[in-house]
């Protein structure tokens, strides 16, 4: 028989990759001056967070 198994659980959950992707696209679009794409990314991020219960 082996000893107990120790599992480390982070204090905070890992960030959602889709949330990170939409945020990065929003930031990059805003910095490049494409404000319509930045707004679209922000709206899609909000919709994703609402549907997936993220953020």
Short mmCIF file of C-alpha atoms in Angstrom, two decimals:
data_model
loop_
_atom_site.label_atom_id
_atom_site.label_comp_id
_atom_site.label_asym_id
_atom_site.label_seq_id
_atom_site.Cartn_x
_atom_site.Cartn_y
_atom_site.Cartn_z
CA UNK A 1 0.00 0.00 0.00
CA UNK A 2 1.22 3.47 -0.76
CA UNK A 3 0.89 6.63 1.32
CA UNK A 4 -1.68 9.38 0.94
CA UNK A 5 -1.92 11.31 -2.30
CA UNK A 6 -1.44 15.06 -1.94
CA UNK A 7 -3.24 17.22 -4.48
CA UNK A 8 -2.61 20.94 -4.54
CA UNK A 9 -5.63 23.01 -5.49
CA UNK A 10 -5.03 26.63 -6.49
CA UNK A 11 -6.75 29.23 -4.32
CA UNK A 12 -8.32 30.79 -7.41
CA UNK A 13 -9.64 28.89 -10.40
CA UNK A 14 -7.62 29.09 -13.60
CA UNK A 15 -8.82 31.80 -15.96
CA UNK A 16 -11.07 30.70 -18.80
CA UNK A 17 -9.14 30.61 -22.07
CA UNK A 18 -12.08 32.02 -24.03
CA UNK A 19 -12.32 34.95 -21.62
CA UNK A 20 -8.60 35.58 -22.02
CA UNK A 21 -8.85 35.36 -25.81
CA UNK A 22 -11.74 37.84 -26.07
CA UNK A 23 -9.98 40.24 -23.69
CA UNK A 24 -6.75 40.04 -25.70
CA UNK A 25 -8.62 40.61 -28.97
CA UNK A 26 -10.44 43.59 -27.47
CA UNK A 27 -7.20 45.14 -26.21
CA UNK A 28 -5.30 44.51 -29.45
CA UNK A 29 -8.14 45.91 -31.56
CA UNK A 30 -8.45 49.02 -29.44
CA UNK A 31 -4.70 49.63 -29.57
CA UNK A 32 -4.70 49.28 -33.36
CA UNK A 33 -7.61 51.70 -33.69
CA UNK A 34 -10.22 49.15 -34.79
CA UNK A 35 -12.86 50.21 -32.29
CA UNK A 36 -15.71 48.33 -33.96
CA UNK A 37 -13.79 45.04 -33.59
CA UNK A 38 -12.91 45.95 -30.00
CA UNK A 39 -16.58 46.56 -29.23
CA UNK A 40 -17.55 43.29 -30.92
CA UNK A 41 -14.96 41.41 -28.83
CA UNK A 42 -16.27 43.05 -25.65
CA UNK A 43 -19.86 42.06 -26.48
CA UNK A 44 -18.84 38.51 -27.35
CA UNK A 45 -16.88 38.24 -24.09
CA UNK A 46 -19.90 39.39 -22.11
CA UNK A 47 -22.14 36.90 -23.91
CA UNK A 48 -19.63 34.10 -23.31
CA UNK A 49 -19.36 34.95 -19.61
CA UNK A 50 -23.13 34.98 -19.30
CA UNK A 51 -23.59 31.64 -21.08
CA UNK A 52 -20.62 29.85 -19.52
CA UNK A 53 -20.93 31.46 -16.06
CA UNK A 54 -17.35 32.69 -16.25
CA UNK A 55 -15.70 35.85 -15.06
#
